[in-house]
CSV table of C-alpha atoms in Angstrom, one decimal:
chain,number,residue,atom,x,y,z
A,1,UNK,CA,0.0,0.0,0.0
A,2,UNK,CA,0.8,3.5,-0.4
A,3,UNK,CA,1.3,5.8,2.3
A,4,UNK,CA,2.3,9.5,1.2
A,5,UNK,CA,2.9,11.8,-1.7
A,6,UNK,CA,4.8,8.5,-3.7
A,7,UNK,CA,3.9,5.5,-4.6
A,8,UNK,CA,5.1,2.4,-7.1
A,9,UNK,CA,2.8,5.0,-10.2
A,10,UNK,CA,4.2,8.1,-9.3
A,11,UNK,CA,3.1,11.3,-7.7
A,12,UNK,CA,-0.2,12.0,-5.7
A,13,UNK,CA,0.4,15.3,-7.3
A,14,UNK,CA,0.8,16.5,-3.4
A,15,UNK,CA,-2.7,14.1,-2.5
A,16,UNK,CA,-1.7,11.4,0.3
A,17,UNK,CA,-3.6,8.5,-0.6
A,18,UNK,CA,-3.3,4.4,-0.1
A,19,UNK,CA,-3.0,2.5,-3.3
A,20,UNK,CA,-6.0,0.5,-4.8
A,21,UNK,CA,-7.2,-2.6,-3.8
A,22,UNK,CA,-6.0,-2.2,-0.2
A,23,UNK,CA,-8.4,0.7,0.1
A,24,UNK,CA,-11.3,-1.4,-0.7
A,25,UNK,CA,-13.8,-1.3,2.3
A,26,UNK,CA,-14.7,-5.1,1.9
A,27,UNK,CA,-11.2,-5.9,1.7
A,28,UNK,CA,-9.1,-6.4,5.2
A,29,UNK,CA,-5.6,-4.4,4.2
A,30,UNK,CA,-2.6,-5.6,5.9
A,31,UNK,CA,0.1,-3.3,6.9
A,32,UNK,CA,3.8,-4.4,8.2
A,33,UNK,CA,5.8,-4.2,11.2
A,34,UNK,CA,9.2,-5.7,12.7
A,35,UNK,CA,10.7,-6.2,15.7
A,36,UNK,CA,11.6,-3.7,18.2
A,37,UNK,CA,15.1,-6.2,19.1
A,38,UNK,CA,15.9,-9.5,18.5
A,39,UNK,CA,15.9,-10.0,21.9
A,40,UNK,CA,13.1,-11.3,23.7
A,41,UNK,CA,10.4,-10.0,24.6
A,42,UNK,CA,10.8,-7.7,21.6
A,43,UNK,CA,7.8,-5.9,21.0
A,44,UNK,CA,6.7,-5.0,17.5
A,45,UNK,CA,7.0,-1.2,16.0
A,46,UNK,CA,5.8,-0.4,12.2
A,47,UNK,CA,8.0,-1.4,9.9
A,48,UNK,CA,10.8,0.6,9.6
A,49,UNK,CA,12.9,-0.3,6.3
A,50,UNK,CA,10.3,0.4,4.5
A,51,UNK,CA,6.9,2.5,4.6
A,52,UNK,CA,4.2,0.0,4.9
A,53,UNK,CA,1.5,1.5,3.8
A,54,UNK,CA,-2.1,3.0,5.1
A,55,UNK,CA,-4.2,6.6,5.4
A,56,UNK,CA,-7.1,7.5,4.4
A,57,UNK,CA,-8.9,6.6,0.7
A,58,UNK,CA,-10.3,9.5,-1.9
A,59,UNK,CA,-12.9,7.1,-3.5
A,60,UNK,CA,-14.2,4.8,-0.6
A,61,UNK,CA,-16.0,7.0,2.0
A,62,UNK,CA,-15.1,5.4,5.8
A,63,UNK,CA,-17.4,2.8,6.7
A,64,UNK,CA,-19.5,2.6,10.1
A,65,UNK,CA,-17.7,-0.4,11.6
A,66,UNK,CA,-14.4,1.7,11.8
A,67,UNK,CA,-16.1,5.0,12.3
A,68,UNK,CA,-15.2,5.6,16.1
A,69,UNK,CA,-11.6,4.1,15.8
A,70,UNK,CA,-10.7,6.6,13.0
A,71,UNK,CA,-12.4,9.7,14.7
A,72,UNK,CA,-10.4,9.3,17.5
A,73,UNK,CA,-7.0,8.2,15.9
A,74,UNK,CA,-7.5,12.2,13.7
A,75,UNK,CA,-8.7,13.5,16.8
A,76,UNK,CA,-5.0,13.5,18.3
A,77,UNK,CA,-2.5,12.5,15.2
A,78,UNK,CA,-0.6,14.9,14.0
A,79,UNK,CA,-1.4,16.8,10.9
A,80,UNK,CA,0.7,15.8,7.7
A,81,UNK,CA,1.7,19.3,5.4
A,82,UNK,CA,0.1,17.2,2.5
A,83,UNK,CA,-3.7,16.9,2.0
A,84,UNK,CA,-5.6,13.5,2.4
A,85,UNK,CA,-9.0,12.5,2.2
A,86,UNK,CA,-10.3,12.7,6.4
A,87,UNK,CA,-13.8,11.3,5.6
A,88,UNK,CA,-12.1,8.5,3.3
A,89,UNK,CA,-11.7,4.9,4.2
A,90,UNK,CA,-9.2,4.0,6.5
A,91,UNK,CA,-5.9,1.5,6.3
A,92,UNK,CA,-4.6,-0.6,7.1
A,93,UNK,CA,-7.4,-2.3,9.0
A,94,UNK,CA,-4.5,-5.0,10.8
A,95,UNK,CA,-1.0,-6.0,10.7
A,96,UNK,CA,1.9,-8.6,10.4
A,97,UNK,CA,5.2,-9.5,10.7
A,98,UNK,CA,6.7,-7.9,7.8
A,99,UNK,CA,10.7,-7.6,8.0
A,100,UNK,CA,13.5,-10.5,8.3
A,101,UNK,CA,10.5,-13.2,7.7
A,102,UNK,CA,12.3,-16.2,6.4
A,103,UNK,CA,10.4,-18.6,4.2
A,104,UNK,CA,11.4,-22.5,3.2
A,105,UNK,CA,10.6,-22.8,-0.2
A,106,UNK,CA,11.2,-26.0,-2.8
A,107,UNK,CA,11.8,-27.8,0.3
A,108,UNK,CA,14.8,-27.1,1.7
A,109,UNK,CA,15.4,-23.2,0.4
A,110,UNK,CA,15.6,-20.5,3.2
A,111,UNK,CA,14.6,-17.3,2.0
A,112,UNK,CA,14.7,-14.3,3.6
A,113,UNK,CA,11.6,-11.3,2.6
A,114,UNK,CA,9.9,-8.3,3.6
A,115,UNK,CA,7.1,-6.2,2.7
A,116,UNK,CA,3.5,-6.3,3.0
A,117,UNK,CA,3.6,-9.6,0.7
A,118,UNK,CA,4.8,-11.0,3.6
A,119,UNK,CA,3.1,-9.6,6.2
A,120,UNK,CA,-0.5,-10.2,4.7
A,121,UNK,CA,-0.2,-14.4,3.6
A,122,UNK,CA,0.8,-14.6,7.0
A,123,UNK,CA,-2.5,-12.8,8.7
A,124,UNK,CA,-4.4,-15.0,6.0
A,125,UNK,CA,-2.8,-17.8,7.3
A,126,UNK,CA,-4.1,-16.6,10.7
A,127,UNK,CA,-7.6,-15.9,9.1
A,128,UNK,CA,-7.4,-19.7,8.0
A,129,UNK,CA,-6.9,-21.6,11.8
A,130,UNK,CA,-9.4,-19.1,12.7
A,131,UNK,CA,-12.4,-20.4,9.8
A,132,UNK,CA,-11.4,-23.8,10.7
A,133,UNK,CA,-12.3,-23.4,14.3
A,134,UNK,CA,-15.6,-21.6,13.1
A,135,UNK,CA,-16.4,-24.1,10.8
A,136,UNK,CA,-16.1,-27.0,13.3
A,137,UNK,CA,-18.2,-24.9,15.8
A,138,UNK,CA,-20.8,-23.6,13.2
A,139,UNK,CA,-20.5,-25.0,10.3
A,140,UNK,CA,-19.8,-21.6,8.6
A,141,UNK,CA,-16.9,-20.0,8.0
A,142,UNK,CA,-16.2,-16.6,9.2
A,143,UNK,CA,-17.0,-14.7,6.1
A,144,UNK,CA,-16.8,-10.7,5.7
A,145,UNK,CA,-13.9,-10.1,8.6
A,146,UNK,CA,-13.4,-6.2,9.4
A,147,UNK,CA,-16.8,-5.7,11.4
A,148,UNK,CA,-16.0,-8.9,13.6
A,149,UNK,CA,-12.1,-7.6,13.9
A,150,UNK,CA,-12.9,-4.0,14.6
A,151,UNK,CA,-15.5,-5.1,17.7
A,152,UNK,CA,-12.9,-6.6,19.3
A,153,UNK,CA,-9.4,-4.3,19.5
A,154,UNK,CA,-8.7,-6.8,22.6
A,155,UNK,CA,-7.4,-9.7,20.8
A,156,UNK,CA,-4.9,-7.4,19.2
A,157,UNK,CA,-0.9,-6.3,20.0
A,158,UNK,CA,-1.7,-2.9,20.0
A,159,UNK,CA,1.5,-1.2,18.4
A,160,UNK,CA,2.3,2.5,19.3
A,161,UNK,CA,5.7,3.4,17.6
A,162,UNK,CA,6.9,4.1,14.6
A,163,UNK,CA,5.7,5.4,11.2
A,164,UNK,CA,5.0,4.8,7.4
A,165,UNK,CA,6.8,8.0,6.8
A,166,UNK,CA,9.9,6.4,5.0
A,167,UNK,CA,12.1,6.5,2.4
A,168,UNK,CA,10.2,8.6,-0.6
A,169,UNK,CA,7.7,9.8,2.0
A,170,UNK,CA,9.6,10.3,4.9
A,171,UNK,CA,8.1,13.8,5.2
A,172,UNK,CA,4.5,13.0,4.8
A,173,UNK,CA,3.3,9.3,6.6
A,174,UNK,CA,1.3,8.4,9.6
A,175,UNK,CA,2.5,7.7,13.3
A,176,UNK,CA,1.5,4.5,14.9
A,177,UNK,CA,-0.2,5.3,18.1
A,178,UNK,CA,-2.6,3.7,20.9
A,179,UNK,CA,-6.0,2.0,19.5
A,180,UNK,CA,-6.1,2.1,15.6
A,181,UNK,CA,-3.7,3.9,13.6
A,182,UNK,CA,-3.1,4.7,9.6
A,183,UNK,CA,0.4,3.1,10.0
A,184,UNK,CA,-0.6,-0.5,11.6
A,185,UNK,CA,-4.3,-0.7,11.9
A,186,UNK,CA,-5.4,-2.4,15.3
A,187,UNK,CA,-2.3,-4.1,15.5
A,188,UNK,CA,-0.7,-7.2,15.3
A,189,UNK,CA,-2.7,-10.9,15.7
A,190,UNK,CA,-2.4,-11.8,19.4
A,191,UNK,CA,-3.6,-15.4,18.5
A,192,UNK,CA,-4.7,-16.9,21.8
A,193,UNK,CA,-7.0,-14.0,22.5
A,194,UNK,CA,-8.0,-13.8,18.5
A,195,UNK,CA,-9.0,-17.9,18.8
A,196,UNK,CA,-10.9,-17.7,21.9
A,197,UNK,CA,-13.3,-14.7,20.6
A,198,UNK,CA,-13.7,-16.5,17.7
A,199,UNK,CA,-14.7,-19.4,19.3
A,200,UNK,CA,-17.1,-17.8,21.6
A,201,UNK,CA,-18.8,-15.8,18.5
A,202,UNK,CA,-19.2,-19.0,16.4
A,203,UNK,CA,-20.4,-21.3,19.1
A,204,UNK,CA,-23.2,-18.8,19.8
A,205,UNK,CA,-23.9,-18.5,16.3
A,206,UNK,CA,-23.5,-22.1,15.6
A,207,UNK,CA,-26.3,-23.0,19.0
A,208,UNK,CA,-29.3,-20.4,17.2
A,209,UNK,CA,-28.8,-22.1,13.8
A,210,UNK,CA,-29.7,-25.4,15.9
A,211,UNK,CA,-26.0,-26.7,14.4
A,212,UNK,CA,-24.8,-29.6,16.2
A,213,UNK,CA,-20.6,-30.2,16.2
């Protein structure tokens, strides 16, 4: 995704704006983050070798299930010198690991990747376990996501540092900060927690539809 005045295209032409399809409001965009150390517990920060992504979207207005965590994240962020869309939709909606993640491919390969094409198979990969464990308990999937994610901030690493102002945009990005943020969403997966509300929500569901595990 996009963050500032650059992108992959080109110019905003002094707009900031996320790139298309991220900015889709039925779409859950995935921004990036890395590690605070290597040293555990390391904490996670928004990624920092490269601007991840997020802000707020010129052709998608915002949407009522992120409504109040927007208003309050403009309420105190600071002002960027560029112009953005403050009624648009807002991304990214989550994030993931997306710095030193090494892969195994062909078998045995070790690769080492970053970016937001990392960070986002590996939420999916978290949105998977998670339909599994709805299925079993509901017999549904989990379907549309965002609404279900952005009623429950709890099961989230909230992630308060760092920025998507980097490299081509390092004068115009967005500050992580405390709740939802245009530089890492809600945060990071905190999967125990995620599982467990997920489990709760579909059993319910599951026990009005008369569906019997």
């Amino acid at each position: 995704m996009g963050s500032g005045g650059e992108t992959r295209r080109g110019s905003n032409k002094g707009r900031m704006a996320p790139c298309y399809p991220s900015s889709i409001p039925h779409i859950t965009a995935v921004g990036a983050t890395t590690l605070a150390s290597f040293s555990p517990p390391a904490g996670e920060t928004a990624a920092s070798s490269f601007g991840s992504g997020g802000g707020f979207d010129y052709y998608f207005n915002r949407t009522d299930y992120q409504a109040q965590e927007v208003a309050a994240y403009l309420a105190q962020a600071p002002k960027p010198a560029l112009q953005y869309a403050a009624g648009g939709r807002g991304t990214p909606d989550v994030s993931s690991l997306g710095e030193s993640v090494t892969i195994t491919a062909y078998g045995n390969m070790t690769l080492n990747c970053e970016g937001t094409s990392a960070s986002s198979p590996s939420f999916m990969g978290v949105v998977s376990l998670l339909n599994a464990a709805c299925l079993k308990l509901s017999g549904s999937p989990l379907g549309f996501l965002n609404p279900l994610l952005y009623a429950h901030p709890e099961v989230f690493n909230d992630i308060t540092e760092g920025t998507n102002a980097v490299g081509p945009n390092a004068g115009s990005g967005w500050a992580a900060a405390p709740g939802w943020d245009a530089a890492t969403g809600l945060g990071s997966a905190n999967f125990p927690k995620m599982l467990a509300m997920v489990e709760k929500v579909c059993k319910a569901a599951g026990q009005r539809r008369g569906f019997a595990p």
